[in-house]
Coordinates of C-alpha atoms and ligand atoms in Angstrom, one line a residue:
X1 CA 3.4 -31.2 14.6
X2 CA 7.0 -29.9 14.4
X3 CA 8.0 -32.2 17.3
X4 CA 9.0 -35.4 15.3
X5 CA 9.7 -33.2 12.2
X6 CA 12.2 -31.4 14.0
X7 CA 14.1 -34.5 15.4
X8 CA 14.4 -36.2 12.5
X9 CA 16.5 -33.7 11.4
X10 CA 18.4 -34.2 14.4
X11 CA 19.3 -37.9 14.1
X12 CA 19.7 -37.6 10.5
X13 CA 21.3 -34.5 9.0
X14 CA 22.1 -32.1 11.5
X15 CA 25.0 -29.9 10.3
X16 CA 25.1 -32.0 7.5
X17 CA 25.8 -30.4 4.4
X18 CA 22.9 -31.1 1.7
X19 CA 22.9 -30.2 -1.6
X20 CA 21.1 -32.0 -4.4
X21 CA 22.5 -33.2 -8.1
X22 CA 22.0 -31.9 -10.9
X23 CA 20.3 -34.6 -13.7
X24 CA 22.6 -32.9 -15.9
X25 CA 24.7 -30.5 -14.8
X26 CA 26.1 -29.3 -18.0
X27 CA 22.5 -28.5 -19.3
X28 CA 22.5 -25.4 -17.3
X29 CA 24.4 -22.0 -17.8
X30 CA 23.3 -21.3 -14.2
X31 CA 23.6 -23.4 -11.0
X32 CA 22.1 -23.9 -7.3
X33 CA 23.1 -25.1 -4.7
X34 CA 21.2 -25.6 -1.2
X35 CA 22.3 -26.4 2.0
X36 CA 18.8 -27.9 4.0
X37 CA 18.8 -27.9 7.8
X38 CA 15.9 -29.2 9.7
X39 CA 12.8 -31.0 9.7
X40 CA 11.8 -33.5 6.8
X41 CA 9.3 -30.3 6.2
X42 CA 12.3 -27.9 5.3
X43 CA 13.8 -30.5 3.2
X44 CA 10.4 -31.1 1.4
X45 CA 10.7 -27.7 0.4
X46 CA 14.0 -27.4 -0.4
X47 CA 12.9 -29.8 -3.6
X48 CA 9.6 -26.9 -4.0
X49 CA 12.6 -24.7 -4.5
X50 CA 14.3 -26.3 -6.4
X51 CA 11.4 -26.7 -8.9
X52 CA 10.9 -23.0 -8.9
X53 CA 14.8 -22.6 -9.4
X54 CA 14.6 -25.4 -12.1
X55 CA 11.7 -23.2 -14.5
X56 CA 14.2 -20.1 -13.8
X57 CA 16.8 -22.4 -15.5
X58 CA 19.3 -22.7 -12.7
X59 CA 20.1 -26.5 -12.4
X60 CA 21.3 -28.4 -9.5
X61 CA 24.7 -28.8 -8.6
X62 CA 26.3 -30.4 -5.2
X63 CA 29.7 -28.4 -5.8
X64 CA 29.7 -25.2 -4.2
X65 CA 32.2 -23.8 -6.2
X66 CA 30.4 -24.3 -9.4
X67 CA 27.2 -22.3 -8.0
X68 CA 25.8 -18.8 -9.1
X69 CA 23.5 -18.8 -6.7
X70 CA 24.0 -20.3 -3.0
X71 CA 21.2 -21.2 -0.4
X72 CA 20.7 -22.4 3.2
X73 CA 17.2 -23.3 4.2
X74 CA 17.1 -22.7 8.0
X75 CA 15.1 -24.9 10.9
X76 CA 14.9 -22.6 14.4
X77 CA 14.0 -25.5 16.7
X78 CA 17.4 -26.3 17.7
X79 CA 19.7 -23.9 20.3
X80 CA 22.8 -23.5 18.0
X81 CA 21.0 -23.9 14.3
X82 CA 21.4 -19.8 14.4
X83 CA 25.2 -20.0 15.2
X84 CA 25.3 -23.1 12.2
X85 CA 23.5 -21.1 10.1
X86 CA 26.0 -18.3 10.6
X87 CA 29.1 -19.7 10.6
X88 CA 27.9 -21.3 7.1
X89 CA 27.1 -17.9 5.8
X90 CA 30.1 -16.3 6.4
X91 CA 31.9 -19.1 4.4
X92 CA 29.8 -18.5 1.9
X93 CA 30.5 -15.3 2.0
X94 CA 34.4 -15.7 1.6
X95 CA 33.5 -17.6 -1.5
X96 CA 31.6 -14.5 -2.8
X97 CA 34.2 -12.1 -1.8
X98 CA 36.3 -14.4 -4.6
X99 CA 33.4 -15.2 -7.3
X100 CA 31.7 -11.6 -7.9
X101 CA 28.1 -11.9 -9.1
X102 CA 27.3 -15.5 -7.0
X103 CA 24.0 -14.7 -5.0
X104 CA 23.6 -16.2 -1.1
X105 CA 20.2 -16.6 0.2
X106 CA 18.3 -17.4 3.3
X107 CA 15.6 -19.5 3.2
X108 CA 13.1 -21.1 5.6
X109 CA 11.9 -20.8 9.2
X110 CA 15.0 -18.4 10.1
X111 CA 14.0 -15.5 7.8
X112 CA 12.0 -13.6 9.6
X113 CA 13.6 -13.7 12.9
X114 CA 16.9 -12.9 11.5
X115 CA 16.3 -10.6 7.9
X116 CA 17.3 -7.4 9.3
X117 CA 20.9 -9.3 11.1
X118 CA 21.9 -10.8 8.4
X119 CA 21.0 -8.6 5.7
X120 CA 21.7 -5.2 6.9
X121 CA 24.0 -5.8 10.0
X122 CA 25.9 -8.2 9.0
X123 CA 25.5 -8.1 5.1
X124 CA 25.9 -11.8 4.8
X125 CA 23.3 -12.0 2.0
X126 CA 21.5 -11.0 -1.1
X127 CA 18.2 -12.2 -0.7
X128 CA 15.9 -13.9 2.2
X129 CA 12.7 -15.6 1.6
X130 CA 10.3 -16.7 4.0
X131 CA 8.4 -20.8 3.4
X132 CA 5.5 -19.1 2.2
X133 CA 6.9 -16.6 -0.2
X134 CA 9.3 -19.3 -2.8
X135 CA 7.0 -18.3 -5.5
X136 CA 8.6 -14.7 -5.9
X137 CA 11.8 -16.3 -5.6
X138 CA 12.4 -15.2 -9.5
X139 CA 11.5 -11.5 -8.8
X140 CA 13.9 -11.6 -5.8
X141 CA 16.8 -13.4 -8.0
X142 CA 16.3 -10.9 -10.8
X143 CA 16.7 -7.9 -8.4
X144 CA 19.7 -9.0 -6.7
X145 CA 21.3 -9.6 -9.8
X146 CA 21.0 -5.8 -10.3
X147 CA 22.8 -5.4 -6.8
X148 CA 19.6 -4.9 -4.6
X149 CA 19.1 -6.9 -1.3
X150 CA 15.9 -8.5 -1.5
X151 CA 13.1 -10.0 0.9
X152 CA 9.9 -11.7 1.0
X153 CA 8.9 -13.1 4.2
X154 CA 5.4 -12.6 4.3
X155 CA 3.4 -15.4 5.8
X156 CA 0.4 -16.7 3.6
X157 CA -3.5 -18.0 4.2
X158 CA -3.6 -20.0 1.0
X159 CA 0.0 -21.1 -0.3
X160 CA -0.1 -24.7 -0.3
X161 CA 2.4 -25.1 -3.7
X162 CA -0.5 -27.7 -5.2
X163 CA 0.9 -27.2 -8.6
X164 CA 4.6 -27.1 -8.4
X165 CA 5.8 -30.7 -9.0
X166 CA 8.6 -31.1 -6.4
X167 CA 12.4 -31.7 -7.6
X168 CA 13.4 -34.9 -5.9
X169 CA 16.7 -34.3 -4.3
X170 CA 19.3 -36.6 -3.2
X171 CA 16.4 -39.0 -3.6
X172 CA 17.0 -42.9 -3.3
X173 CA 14.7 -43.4 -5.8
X174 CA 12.0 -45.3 -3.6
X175 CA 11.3 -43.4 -1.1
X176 CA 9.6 -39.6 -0.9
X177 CA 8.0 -37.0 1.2
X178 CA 4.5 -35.5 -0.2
X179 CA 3.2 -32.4 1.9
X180 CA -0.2 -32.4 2.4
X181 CA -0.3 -30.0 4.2
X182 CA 1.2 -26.4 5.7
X183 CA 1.6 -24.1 9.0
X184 CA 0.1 -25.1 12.4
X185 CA -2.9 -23.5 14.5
X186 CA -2.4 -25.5 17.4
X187 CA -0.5 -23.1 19.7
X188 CA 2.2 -25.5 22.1
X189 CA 3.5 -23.1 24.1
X190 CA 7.6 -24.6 23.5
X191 CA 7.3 -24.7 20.0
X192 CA 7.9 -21.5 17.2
X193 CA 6.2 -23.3 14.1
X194 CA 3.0 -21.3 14.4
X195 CA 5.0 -18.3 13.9
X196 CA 7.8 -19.5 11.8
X197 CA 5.2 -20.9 9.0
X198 CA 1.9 -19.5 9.6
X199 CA -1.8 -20.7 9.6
X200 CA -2.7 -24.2 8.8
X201 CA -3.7 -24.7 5.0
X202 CA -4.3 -28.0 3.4
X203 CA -3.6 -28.7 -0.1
X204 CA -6.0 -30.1 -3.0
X205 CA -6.6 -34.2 -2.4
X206 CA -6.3 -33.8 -6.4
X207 CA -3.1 -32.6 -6.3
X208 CA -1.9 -34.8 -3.7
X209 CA -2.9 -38.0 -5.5
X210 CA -1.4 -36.9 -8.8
X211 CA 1.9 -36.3 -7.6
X212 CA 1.6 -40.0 -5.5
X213 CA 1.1 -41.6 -9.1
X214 CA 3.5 -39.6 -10.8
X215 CA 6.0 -40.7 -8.5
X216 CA 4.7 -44.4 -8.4
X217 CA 5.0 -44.4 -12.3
X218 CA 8.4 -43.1 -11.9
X219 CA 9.2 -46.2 -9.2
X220 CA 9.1 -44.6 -6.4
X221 CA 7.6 -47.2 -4.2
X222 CA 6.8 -45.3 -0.3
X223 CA 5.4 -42.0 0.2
X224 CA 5.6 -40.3 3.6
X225 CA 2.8 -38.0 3.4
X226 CA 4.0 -34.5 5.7
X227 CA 2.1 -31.8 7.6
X228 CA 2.9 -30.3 11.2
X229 CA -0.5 -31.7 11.7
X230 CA -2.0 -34.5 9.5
X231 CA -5.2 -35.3 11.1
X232 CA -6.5 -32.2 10.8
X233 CA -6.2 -32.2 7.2
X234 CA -9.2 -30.9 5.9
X235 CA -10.0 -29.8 2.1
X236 CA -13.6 -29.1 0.4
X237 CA -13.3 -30.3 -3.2
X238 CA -15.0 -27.9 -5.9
X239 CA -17.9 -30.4 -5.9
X240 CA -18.5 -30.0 -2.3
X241 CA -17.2 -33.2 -0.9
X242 CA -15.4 -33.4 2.5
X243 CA -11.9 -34.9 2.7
X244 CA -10.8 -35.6 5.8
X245 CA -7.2 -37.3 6.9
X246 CA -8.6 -40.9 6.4
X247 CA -9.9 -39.9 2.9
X248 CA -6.9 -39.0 1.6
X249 CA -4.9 -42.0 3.1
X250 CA -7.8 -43.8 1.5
X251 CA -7.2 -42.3 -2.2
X252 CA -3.6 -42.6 -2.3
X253 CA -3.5 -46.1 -0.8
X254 CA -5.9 -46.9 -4.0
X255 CA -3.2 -45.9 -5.9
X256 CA -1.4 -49.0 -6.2
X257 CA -0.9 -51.7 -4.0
X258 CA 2.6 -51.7 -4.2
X259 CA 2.7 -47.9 -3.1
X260 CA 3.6 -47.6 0.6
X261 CA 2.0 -45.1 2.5
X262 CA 3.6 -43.4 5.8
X263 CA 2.1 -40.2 7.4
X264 CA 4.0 -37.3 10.1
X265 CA 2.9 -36.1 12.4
X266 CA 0.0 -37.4 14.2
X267 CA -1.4 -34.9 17.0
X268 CA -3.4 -37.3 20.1
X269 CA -6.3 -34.9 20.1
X270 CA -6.9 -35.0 16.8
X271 CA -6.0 -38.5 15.4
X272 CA -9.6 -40.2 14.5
X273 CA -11.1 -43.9 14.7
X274 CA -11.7 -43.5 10.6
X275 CA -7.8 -43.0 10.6
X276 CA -7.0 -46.4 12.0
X277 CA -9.5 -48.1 10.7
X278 CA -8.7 -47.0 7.5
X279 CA -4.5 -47.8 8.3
X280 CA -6.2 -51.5 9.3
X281 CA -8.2 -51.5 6.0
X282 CA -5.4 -51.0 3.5
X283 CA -2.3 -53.3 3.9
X284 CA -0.3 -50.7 1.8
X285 CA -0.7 -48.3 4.6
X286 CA 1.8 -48.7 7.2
X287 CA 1.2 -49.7 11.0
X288 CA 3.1 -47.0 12.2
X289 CA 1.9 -44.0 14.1
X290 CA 4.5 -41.4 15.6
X291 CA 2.1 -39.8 18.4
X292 CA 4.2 -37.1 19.8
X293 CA 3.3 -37.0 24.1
X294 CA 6.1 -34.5 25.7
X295 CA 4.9 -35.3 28.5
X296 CA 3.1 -37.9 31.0
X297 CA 1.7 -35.6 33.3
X298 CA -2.1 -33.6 33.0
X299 CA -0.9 -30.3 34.8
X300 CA 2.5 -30.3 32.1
X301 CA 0.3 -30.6 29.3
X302 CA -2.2 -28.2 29.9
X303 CA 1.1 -25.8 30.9
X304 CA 2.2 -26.7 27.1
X305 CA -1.0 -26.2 25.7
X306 CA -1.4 -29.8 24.3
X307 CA -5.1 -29.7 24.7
X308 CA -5.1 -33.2 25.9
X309 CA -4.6 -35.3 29.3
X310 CA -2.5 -37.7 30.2
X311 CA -5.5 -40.4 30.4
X312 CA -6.5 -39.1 26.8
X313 CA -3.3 -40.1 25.8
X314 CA -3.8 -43.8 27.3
X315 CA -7.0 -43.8 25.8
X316 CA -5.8 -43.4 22.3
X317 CA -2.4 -45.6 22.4
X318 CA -5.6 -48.8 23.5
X319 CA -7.6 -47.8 20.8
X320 CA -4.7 -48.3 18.3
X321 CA -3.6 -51.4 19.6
X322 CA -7.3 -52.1 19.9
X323 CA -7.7 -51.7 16.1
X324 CA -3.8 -52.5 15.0
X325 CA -2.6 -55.0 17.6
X326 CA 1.0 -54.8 15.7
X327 CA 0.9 -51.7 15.0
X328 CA 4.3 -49.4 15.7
X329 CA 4.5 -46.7 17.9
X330 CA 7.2 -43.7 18.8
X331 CA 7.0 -40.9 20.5
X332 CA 8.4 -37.4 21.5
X333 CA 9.3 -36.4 25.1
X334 CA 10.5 -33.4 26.4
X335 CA 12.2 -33.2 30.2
X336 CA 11.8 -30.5 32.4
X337 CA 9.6 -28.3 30.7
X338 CA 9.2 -25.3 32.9
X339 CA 7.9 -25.5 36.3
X340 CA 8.0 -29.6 36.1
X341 CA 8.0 -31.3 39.5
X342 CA 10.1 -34.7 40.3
X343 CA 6.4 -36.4 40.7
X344 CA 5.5 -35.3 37.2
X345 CA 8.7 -36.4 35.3
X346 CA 7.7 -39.4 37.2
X347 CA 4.6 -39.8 36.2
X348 CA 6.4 -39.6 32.1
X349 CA 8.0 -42.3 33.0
X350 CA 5.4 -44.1 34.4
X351 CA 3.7 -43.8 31.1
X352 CA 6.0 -44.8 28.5
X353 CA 6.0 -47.7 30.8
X354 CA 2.7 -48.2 29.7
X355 CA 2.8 -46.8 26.4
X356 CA 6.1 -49.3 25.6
X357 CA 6.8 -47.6 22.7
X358 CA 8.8 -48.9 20.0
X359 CA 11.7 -45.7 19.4
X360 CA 11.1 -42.0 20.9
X361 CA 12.9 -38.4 20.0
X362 CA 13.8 -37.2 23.5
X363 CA 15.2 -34.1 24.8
X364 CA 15.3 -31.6 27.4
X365 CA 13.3 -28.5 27.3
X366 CA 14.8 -25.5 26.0
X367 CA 13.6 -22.1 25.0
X368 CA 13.3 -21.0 21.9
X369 CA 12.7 -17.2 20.8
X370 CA 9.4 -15.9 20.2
X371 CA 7.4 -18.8 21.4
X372 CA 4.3 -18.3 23.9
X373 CA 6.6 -20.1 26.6
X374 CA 9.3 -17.7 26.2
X375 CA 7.2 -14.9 27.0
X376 CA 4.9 -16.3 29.7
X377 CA 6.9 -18.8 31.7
X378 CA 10.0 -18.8 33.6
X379 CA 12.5 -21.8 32.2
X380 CA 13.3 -22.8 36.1
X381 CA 14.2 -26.3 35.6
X382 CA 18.0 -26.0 36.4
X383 CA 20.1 -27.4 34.0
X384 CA 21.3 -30.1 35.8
X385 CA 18.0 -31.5 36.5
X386 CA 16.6 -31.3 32.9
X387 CA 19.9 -33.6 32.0
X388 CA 19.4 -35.9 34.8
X389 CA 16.0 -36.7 33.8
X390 CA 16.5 -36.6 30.3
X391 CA 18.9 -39.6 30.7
X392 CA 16.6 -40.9 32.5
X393 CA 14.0 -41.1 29.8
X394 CA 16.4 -41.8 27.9
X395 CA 17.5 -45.1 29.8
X396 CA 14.1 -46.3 29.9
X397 CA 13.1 -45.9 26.1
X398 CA 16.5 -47.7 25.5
X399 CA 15.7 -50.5 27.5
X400 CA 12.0 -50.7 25.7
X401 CA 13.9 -50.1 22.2
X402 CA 15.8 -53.1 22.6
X403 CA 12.7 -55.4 23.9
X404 CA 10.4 -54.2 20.9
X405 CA 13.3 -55.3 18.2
X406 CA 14.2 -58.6 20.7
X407 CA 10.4 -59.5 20.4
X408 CA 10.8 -59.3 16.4
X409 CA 13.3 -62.4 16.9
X410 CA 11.5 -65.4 14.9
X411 CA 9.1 -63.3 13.1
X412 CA 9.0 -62.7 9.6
X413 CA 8.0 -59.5 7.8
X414 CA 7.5 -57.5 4.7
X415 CA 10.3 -55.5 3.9
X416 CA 10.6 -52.6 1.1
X417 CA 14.2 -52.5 0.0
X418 CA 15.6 -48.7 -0.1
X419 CA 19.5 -49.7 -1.1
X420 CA 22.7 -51.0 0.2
X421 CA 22.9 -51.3 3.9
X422 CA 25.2 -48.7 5.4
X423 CA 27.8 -51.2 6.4
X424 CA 28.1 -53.7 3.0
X425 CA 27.0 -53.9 -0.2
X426 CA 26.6 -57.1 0.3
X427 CA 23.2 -56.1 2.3
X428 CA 20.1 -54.6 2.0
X429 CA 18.2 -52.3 3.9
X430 CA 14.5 -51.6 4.1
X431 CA 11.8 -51.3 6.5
X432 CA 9.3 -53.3 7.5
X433 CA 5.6 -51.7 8.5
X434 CA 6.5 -50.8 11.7
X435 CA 9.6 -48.7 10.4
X436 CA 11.9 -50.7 11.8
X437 CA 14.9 -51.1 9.8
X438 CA 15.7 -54.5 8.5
X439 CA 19.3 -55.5 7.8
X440 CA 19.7 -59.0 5.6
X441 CA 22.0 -61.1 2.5
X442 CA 21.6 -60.2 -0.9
X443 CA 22.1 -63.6 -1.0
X444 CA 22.1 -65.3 -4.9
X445 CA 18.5 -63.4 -5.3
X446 CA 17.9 -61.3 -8.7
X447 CA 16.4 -58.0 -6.4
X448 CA 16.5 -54.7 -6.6
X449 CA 15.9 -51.5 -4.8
X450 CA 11.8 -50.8 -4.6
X451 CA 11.3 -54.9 -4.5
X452 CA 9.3 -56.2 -1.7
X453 CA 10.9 -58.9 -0.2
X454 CA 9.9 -61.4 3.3
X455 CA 12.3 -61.6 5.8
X456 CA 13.2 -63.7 8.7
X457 CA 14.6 -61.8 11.9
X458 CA 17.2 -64.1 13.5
X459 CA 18.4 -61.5 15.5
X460 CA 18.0 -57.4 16.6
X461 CA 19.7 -54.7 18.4
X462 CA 17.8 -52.0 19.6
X463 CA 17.5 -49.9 16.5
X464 CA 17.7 -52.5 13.6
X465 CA 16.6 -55.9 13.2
X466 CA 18.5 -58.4 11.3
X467 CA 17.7 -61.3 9.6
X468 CA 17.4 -63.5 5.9
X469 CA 15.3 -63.9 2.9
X470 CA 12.5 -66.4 3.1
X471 CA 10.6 -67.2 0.3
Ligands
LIG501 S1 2.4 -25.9 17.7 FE1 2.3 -28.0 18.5 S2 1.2 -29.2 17.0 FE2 1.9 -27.3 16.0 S3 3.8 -27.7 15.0 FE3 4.3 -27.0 17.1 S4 4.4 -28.8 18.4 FE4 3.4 -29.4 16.5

């Protein structure tokens, strides 16, 4: 599910220049830098990239000007990521004009669409590589080098990367992503993913599981486990068995206690009883589901090809709380998809007054190139409207943000600490289960990041709670 992917990327690092570090950057002759844009997806491969980079014996650098070789991995969700990914470019390009022989590169969901602009028209760059096509990434490199442009966007069945042991980048050190998983075959009318990266392909549980301990042994202490699509993991070991979503949460939550274990994105239709029950088994597994809606109305969804109804939806958010009373819930939401009525936005907010979810990504409906909506439907919501209902939305989930961290006042919880809290290092941050973030003293206690550590809420706003150490 791209949704939540997609909007993480938003809140967090739009625009944001990202480049990783380099262990030791004077251990290299050559040097990479990337630039990652996007969903928690793109930056999970950023680090698959930087592994295959890393065996080429290019190390990491965050300084652009001590780079041979430049990249931008590209997201195509948002309206102006094409004019960010261009303007970027053509500084890069400056640089080049300055510093004959440094490569640029394309990466990610963008390649495709734009190869032929940016290589040929517009000669930004050397080389552009599709997410399914990093493995020839040294054959590419090697032929620009001898002043060739070079591209492999070719769309794969099978890739899944199993073997290639991610590069952690940026990393704090407790935290990581883990994809399980790759492409989408669920076809939402708004969204490009199917067509950007492919057919859905799960990787070996094997695989999955071995890179969870490596990282554990390496104290890493929470793994977010990605895939456009988790639930309908699926892989047939070499012995025959069946491993579904819930066995895989199962095997890697056996990997230590201590390991935490997140999961995006959930899809309603597909999300199973053995999935909670399993979350509800395991304490190490966190009561948190995002469960993407778009919207509360039956006619809209069918129109966006969600493949469920708006009392399916219901259905599901009782059974969770059936099975996880506590457990945290968010959501996406989309206004004014095309041909949306008054009565139907009404009937979204109606059910996020039911659902009472805990945060939501929100937006209003815009088209994107190439997806099934662009070419079948009309985008007649004016403008105007789609903002006016957005804020809306956006006014209700505020007013249900802020009641969900109010009704955390008194309670105590189990926090994972990631590091400093953004305001004083005098604070820790960390989340509790429900991914809230939790904001608290060092106080005199001997901690450190990747401790677990109870805390008392004393009081919230409506996107952190904050409180003190109890023992
Ligand atoms: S097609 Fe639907 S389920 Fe697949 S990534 Fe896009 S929004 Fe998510």
């Amino acid at each position: 599910m791209a949704d939540i992917l997609h909007k993480v990327i938003e809140e967090n690092r739009q625009g944001e220049a990202y480049a990783p570090f380099a262990e030791d950057p004077n251990a290299y002759n050559k040097k990479f830098y990337i630039e990652s844009y996007g969903c928690q997806m793109n930056f999970s491969d950023s680090e698959i990239v930087a592994s295959i980079l890393h065996e080429e014996g290019f190390g990491a650098t965050r300084n652009l000007d001590d780079a041979n070789l430049v990249f931008i991995n590209t997201c195509s969700i948002r309206e102006k990521a094409e004019q960010t990914v261009r303007n970027r470019l053509q500084a890069f390009k400056k640089m080049k004009d300055e510093k004959p022989g440094m490569l640029i590169g394309v990466l990610g969901c963008m390649a495709e669409r734009l190869k032929a602009k940016f290589l040929e028209e517009e000669k930004l760059v050397d080389i552009v590589v599709g997410p399914d096509a990093y493995r020839s990434l040294p054959a590419l490199i090697t032929e620009a080098e001898g002043g060739q442009k070079t591209v492999n966007v070719l769309l794969s069945r099978e890739e899944t990367y199993a073997d290639i042991s991610p590069v952690r980048l940026d990393s704090n050190g407790v935290t990581a992503f883990v994809s399980i998983m790759r492409g989408c075959n669920n076809m939402c009318t708004f969204c490009v993913v199917p067509f950007t990266r492919g057919r859905e392909r799960s990787r070996d549980n094997l695989s999955i599981v071995a890179e969870c301990q490596d990282l554990f042994n390496r104290g890493f202490r929470e793994v977010t486990l990605l895939g456009q699509n988790v639930d309908s993991y699926y892989h047939t070991t070499a012995s025959g068995e069946e491993i579904t979503f819930a066995k895989l949460l199962e095997q890697v939550a056996l990997v230590s206690p201590l390991l935490r274990i997140r999961f995006s994105t959930s899809h309603p239709k597909d999300i199973t009883d053995d999935v909670l029950h399993t979350m509800a088994k395991y304490e190490n597994i966190c009561e948190y589901i995002h469960l993407p809606v778009q919207s509360g109305n039956t006619r809209i969804l069918q129109h966006m090809n969600r493949t469920y109804t708006r009392e399916w939806y219901l259905a599901k958010v009782k059974r969770i709380r059936e099975i996880m009373p506590d457990c945290g819930l968010s959501t996406d939401v989309i206004s004014g998809f095309c041909t949306e009525t008054e009565a139907e936005h009404q009937d979204t907010l109606n059910l996020m007054e039911q659902c009472r979810f805990d945060m939501a990504y929100m937006f209003s409906y815009s088209e994107r190139p190439g997806t099934l909506a662009a070419r079948r439907y009309e985008d007649d919501v004016p403008e105007d409207v789609k903002k006016r209902r957005l804020e809306e939305i956006i006014n209700l989930q505020n007013k249900h943000s802020r009641e969900s961290y109010k009704n955390d006042i008194g309670k105590t919880f189990k926090v994972l600490i990631e590091g400093d809290s953004k305001r004083s290092d005098a604070d820790w941050c960390g989340r509790n289960t429900q991914n809230k973030m939790v904001v608290f003293p060092k106080g005199n206690y001997q901690l450190n990041k990747g401790d677990y550590v109870n805390v008392k809420i004393n009081t919230a706003t409506s996107a952190t709670l904050i409180g003190e150490i109890v023992e």
